[in-house]
Coordinates of C-alpha atoms (C1' of nucleotides) in Angstrom, one line a residue:
Chain A
M24 CA 98.1 95.1 65.5
P25 CA 98.1 92.7 68.4
D26 CA 100.8 92.9 71.0
T27 CA 103.3 90.2 70.0
R28 CA 105.9 90.6 72.7
P29 CA 106.8 87.3 74.2
D30 CA 104.7 87.5 77.3
P31 CA 103.2 90.0 79.6
P32 CA 106.7 91.0 80.6
A33 CA 106.7 90.0 84.3
E34 CA 105.7 87.0 86.3
V35 CA 102.1 87.7 87.1
E36 CA 102.7 88.8 90.6
D37 CA 105.9 90.5 91.6
C38 CA 105.6 89.2 95.2
P39 CA 103.8 92.0 97.1
V40 CA 100.6 90.9 95.7
R41 CA 101.5 87.3 96.3
E42 CA 101.8 88.0 100.0
V43 CA 98.2 89.2 100.0
L44 CA 96.9 86.4 97.8
D45 CA 98.6 83.7 99.9
R46 CA 96.7 85.0 102.9
V47 CA 93.4 85.0 101.1
A48 CA 94.1 81.8 99.3
D49 CA 94.3 80.1 102.7
K50 CA 91.7 77.5 103.3
W51 CA 90.5 78.7 106.7
S52 CA 91.0 82.5 106.4
V53 CA 88.1 82.7 103.9
L54 CA 85.7 80.9 106.2
V55 CA 86.7 83.0 109.2
I56 CA 86.2 86.2 107.3
V57 CA 82.9 85.2 105.9
L58 CA 81.6 84.3 109.4
L59 CA 82.9 87.5 110.9
G60 CA 81.3 89.4 108.1
R61 CA 77.9 88.5 109.5
R62 CA 78.6 89.6 113.1
P63 CA 81.4 89.5 115.7
H64 CA 82.1 86.1 117.1
R65 CA 83.7 84.6 120.2
F66 CA 86.5 82.2 119.8
G67 CA 84.4 79.2 120.7
E68 CA 81.7 80.3 118.3
L69 CA 84.1 80.3 115.5
H70 CA 85.5 77.0 116.5
R71 CA 82.0 75.4 116.5
G72 CA 81.0 77.4 113.4
I73 CA 83.8 76.1 111.2
E74 CA 83.5 72.4 110.7
G75 CA 86.8 70.6 110.8
I76 CA 89.1 73.4 112.0
S77 CA 91.3 72.6 115.0
Q78 CA 91.8 74.9 117.9
R79 CA 95.4 75.4 116.9
M80 CA 94.6 76.3 113.3
L81 CA 91.9 78.7 114.3
T82 CA 94.3 80.4 116.7
L83 CA 97.0 80.7 114.0
T84 CA 94.5 81.9 111.4
L85 CA 93.1 84.6 113.7
R86 CA 96.6 85.8 114.5
Q87 CA 97.5 86.1 110.9
L88 CA 94.3 88.0 110.1
E89 CA 94.9 90.2 113.1
R90 CA 98.5 90.9 112.0
D91 CA 97.2 91.7 108.5
G92 CA 94.9 94.3 110.0
L93 CA 91.8 92.4 108.8
V94 CA 90.5 91.3 112.2
R95 CA 90.3 93.0 115.5
R96 CA 90.7 91.0 118.7
T97 CA 89.1 92.3 121.9
V98 CA 89.8 90.8 125.3
H99 CA 87.2 91.3 128.0
A100 CA 88.8 91.0 131.4
S101 CA 86.1 88.8 133.0
V102 CA 85.8 85.4 134.5
P103 CA 85.5 83.3 132.5
P104 CA 87.6 85.2 130.0
R105 CA 85.8 86.4 126.8
V106 CA 87.5 87.3 123.6
D107 CA 85.6 88.8 120.7
Y108 CA 86.7 88.9 117.1
E109 CA 85.3 91.3 114.5
L110 CA 86.3 92.5 111.0
T111 CA 88.1 95.8 110.8
P112 CA 87.1 98.4 108.2
L113 CA 89.8 97.0 106.0
G114 CA 88.6 93.5 106.6
R115 CA 85.1 94.5 105.6
T116 CA 86.3 95.8 102.2
L117 CA 87.5 92.3 101.5
L118 CA 84.1 90.9 102.1
A119 CA 82.7 91.9 98.7
P120 CA 85.2 90.0 96.5
L121 CA 85.1 87.0 98.9
T122 CA 81.3 86.9 98.8
A123 CA 81.4 87.0 95.0
L124 CA 83.8 84.0 95.1
N125 CA 81.6 82.2 97.5
E126 CA 78.5 82.8 95.3
W127 CA 80.4 81.6 92.3
A128 CA 81.2 78.4 94.1
I129 CA 77.6 77.8 95.0
A130 CA 76.4 78.7 91.6
H131 CA 78.8 76.3 89.8
R132 CA 79.4 73.5 92.2
D133 CA 77.1 71.2 90.1
D134 CA 79.0 72.0 87.0
I135 CA 82.2 71.1 88.7
R136 CA 80.9 67.9 90.2
A137 CA 79.7 66.9 86.8
A138 CA 83.0 67.8 85.1
R139 CA 84.9 65.8 87.7
A140 CA 82.6 62.8 87.2
R141 CA 83.1 63.1 83.4
Y142 CA 86.9 63.3 83.8
D143 CA 87.1 60.4 86.1
R144 CA 85.0 58.2 83.9
A145 CA 87.1 59.1 80.9
T146 CA 90.5 58.5 82.6
A147 CA 89.5 55.3 84.3
E148 CA 89.4 53.9 80.7
Chain B
M21 CA 62.7 91.2 116.3
P22 CA 66.2 90.2 115.5
D23 CA 67.1 86.6 114.8
T24 CA 68.4 85.2 118.0
R25 CA 68.9 81.6 117.1
P26 CA 72.3 80.5 118.3
D27 CA 74.0 80.6 115.0
P28 CA 73.4 80.7 111.3
P29 CA 72.3 77.1 111.8
A30 CA 75.0 75.3 109.7
E31 CA 78.7 75.3 109.5
V32 CA 79.3 77.9 106.7
E33 CA 80.0 75.4 104.1
D34 CA 78.4 72.0 104.0
C35 CA 81.3 70.5 102.1
P36 CA 80.2 70.8 98.4
V37 CA 81.2 74.4 98.5
R38 CA 84.4 73.5 100.3
E39 CA 85.4 71.3 97.4
V40 CA 85.2 74.3 95.1
L41 CA 86.8 76.7 97.5
D42 CA 89.7 74.4 98.1
R43 CA 90.5 74.4 94.4
V44 CA 90.2 78.2 94.1
A45 CA 92.0 78.7 97.4
D46 CA 95.0 77.0 95.9
K47 CA 98.1 79.1 95.5
W48 CA 99.0 78.1 91.9
S49 CA 95.5 77.6 90.5
V50 CA 94.7 81.3 90.8
L51 CA 97.8 82.3 88.9
V52 CA 97.3 79.8 86.2
I53 CA 93.7 80.9 85.7
V54 CA 94.6 84.6 85.6
L55 CA 97.3 83.9 83.0
L56 CA 95.0 81.8 80.8
G57 CA 92.4 84.5 81.2
R58 CA 94.5 86.7 78.9
R59 CA 95.1 84.2 76.2
P60 CA 95.8 80.4 75.7
H61 CA 99.3 79.4 76.7
R62 CA 101.6 76.5 76.1
F63 CA 102.9 74.5 78.9
G64 CA 106.4 76.1 78.7
E65 CA 104.9 79.5 78.6
L66 CA 103.0 78.9 81.8
H67 CA 106.1 77.5 83.4
R68 CA 108.1 80.6 82.5
G69 CA 105.2 82.9 83.3
I70 CA 104.7 81.8 86.9
E71 CA 107.7 82.5 88.9
G72 CA 108.6 79.8 91.4
I73 CA 106.3 77.0 90.2
S74 CA 107.9 73.6 89.6
Q75 CA 107.2 71.6 86.5
R76 CA 105.6 69.0 88.7
M77 CA 103.2 71.4 90.4
L78 CA 102.3 73.0 87.2
T79 CA 101.4 69.6 85.7
L80 CA 99.3 68.7 88.8
T81 CA 97.6 72.1 88.9
L82 CA 96.7 71.9 85.2
R83 CA 95.3 68.3 85.7
Q84 CA 93.1 69.5 88.6
L85 CA 91.8 72.4 86.6
E86 CA 91.1 70.2 83.6
R87 CA 89.3 67.7 85.8
D88 CA 87.2 70.5 87.3
G89 CA 86.2 71.6 83.8
L90 CA 87.9 75.0 84.1
V91 CA 90.7 74.4 81.6
R92 CA 90.8 72.7 78.3
R93 CA 94.0 70.8 77.2
T94 CA 94.7 70.4 73.5
V95 CA 97.4 68.2 72.2
H96 CA 98.8 69.0 68.7
A97 CA 100.3 65.9 67.2
S98 CA 103.5 67.5 65.9
V99 CA 107.2 67.3 66.4
P100 CA 108.2 68.7 68.8
P101 CA 104.9 68.1 70.6
R102 CA 102.8 71.1 71.4
V103 CA 100.1 71.4 74.1
D104 CA 97.8 74.3 74.5
Y105 CA 95.8 75.3 77.5
E106 CA 92.9 77.6 77.6
L107 CA 90.0 78.5 79.8
T108 CA 86.7 76.8 79.2
P109 CA 83.5 78.9 79.2
L110 CA 83.1 77.8 82.8
G111 CA 86.6 78.8 83.6
R112 CA 86.0 82.2 82.1
T113 CA 83.1 82.8 84.4
L114 CA 85.5 82.4 87.3
L115 CA 87.7 85.1 85.9
A116 CA 85.5 88.0 87.2
P117 CA 85.5 87.1 90.9
L118 CA 89.2 86.3 90.7
T119 CA 90.1 89.5 89.1
A120 CA 88.1 91.4 91.7
L121 CA 90.2 89.6 94.3
N122 CA 93.4 90.4 92.5
E123 CA 92.5 94.1 92.3
W124 CA 91.7 94.1 96.0
A125 CA 95.1 92.7 96.7
I126 CA 96.8 95.4 94.7
A127 CA 94.7 98.2 96.1
H128 CA 95.3 97.2 99.7
R129 CA 98.7 95.7 99.8
D130 CA 100.1 98.8 101.3
D131 CA 97.5 98.8 104.1
I132 CA 98.4 95.2 104.8
R133 CA 102.2 95.8 104.8
A134 CA 101.6 98.7 107.2
A135 CA 99.4 96.6 109.5
R136 CA 102.0 93.9 109.6
A137 CA 104.8 96.3 110.5
R138 CA 102.6 97.8 113.2
Y139 CA 101.8 94.4 114.6
D140 CA 105.3 93.1 114.5
R141 CA 106.6 96.2 116.2
A142 CA 103.9 95.9 118.9
T143 CA 104.5 92.2 119.6
A144 CA 108.3 92.5 119.6
E145 CA 107.9 94.6 122.8
Chain C
dC15 C1' 87.0 79.9 128.2
dG16 C1' 90.7 80.9 125.3
dG17 C1' 94.7 80.1 124.6
dC18 C1' 100.1 78.4 124.0
dA19 C1' 103.8 74.5 124.1
dT20 C1' 105.2 70.2 122.7
dC21 C1' 105.2 66.2 120.1
dC22 C1' 104.8 63.9 115.8
dG23 C1' 102.9 61.6 111.5
dG24 C1' 101.3 62.6 106.7
dT25 C1' 101.9 64.8 102.8
dA26 C1' 102.6 68.7 99.9
dG27 C1' 105.9 69.9 97.0
dG28 C1' 111.0 70.8 95.3
dA29 C1' 115.1 68.6 92.8
dT30 C1' 116.6 65.6 89.7
dA31 C1' 116.7 62.2 86.1
dC32 C1' 114.5 59.8 82.5
dT33 C1' 110.8 59.2 78.2
dG34 C1' 107.7 59.8 74.0
Chain D
dC26 C1' 108.6 70.2 74.4
dA27 C1' 105.8 68.3 77.7
dG28 C1' 105.5 65.6 80.6
dT29 C1' 106.2 61.0 84.2
dA30 C1' 108.9 58.7 88.0
dT31 C1' 111.5 58.6 92.1
dC32 C1' 113.3 60.4 96.1
dC33 C1' 113.5 63.2 100.0
dT34 C1' 112.6 67.0 103.0
dA35 C1' 110.0 70.7 105.3
dC36 C1' 106.2 72.1 107.4
dC37 C1' 101.2 71.7 107.8
dG38 C1' 98.2 70.6 111.0
dG39 C1' 96.0 67.2 114.5
dA40 C1' 96.3 65.5 119.4
dT41 C1' 97.4 66.2 123.9
dG42 C1' 98.4 68.7 128.1
dC43 C1' 99.0 72.7 130.9
dC44 C1' 98.1 77.8 132.2
dG45 C1' 95.7 82.5 133.2

DNA sequence: CGGCATCCGGTAGGATACTG
DNA sequence: CAGTATCCTACCGGATGCCG
């Protein structure tokens, strides 16, 4: 007999998980993590490596990721100053699911583009 | 000999992938897809099932997902009107990577909360 | 070079009211 | 019930300028 209770009782995410998903669901976080997954990067490298991100947003994103324990920030006291960013062990565990997502995106982008074109054609009357 | 070229030549995502990720990286899309992954839902069910979403955003999210070919919308001509939403086959293929992400969030939320507390304590001096 | 502070416009998105 | 339409605000995020 199927479960006929009105709904899965709760509201999908009872907020602790939402905190995490909100971070992951961020536009820039994913890109930063993927890049750092290859190797450590300097600030400027990330800035150049992620098309369209502003200096401000890169800084904010890195701070968030550092706060969440996903990224480690290392300052080298030199002139000119040098700051390296790398994934923590925790950050590296996130890499697998993110990579899966990225590969899905690559594998299905044509399907999606086609679906959009179809939808737009249909709704334009 | 290791690859010493300045960077992985491009900018991570040359924009087609970004289109896809932007959709997936949306706060509400993920929740809608996860819910629809269990079974088809009516509009009102989704509205009640996703805590905090406004009617407006639910509508917009569903339209986007429909446009991307991830969700199918079925209108039953009855009184009162009834509209069902369900994942398309394409949408169902997205379920696996999203579930992986969700499980990661659950598995590591304590780590993240701890990291945040540590960071906040350290930065508050 | 790698930031932070400030300003500021655009827009994402909530609240509310109305419709088929 | 399942939306549209309108309004209105918060804050996201870009541009600029200064500092260690």
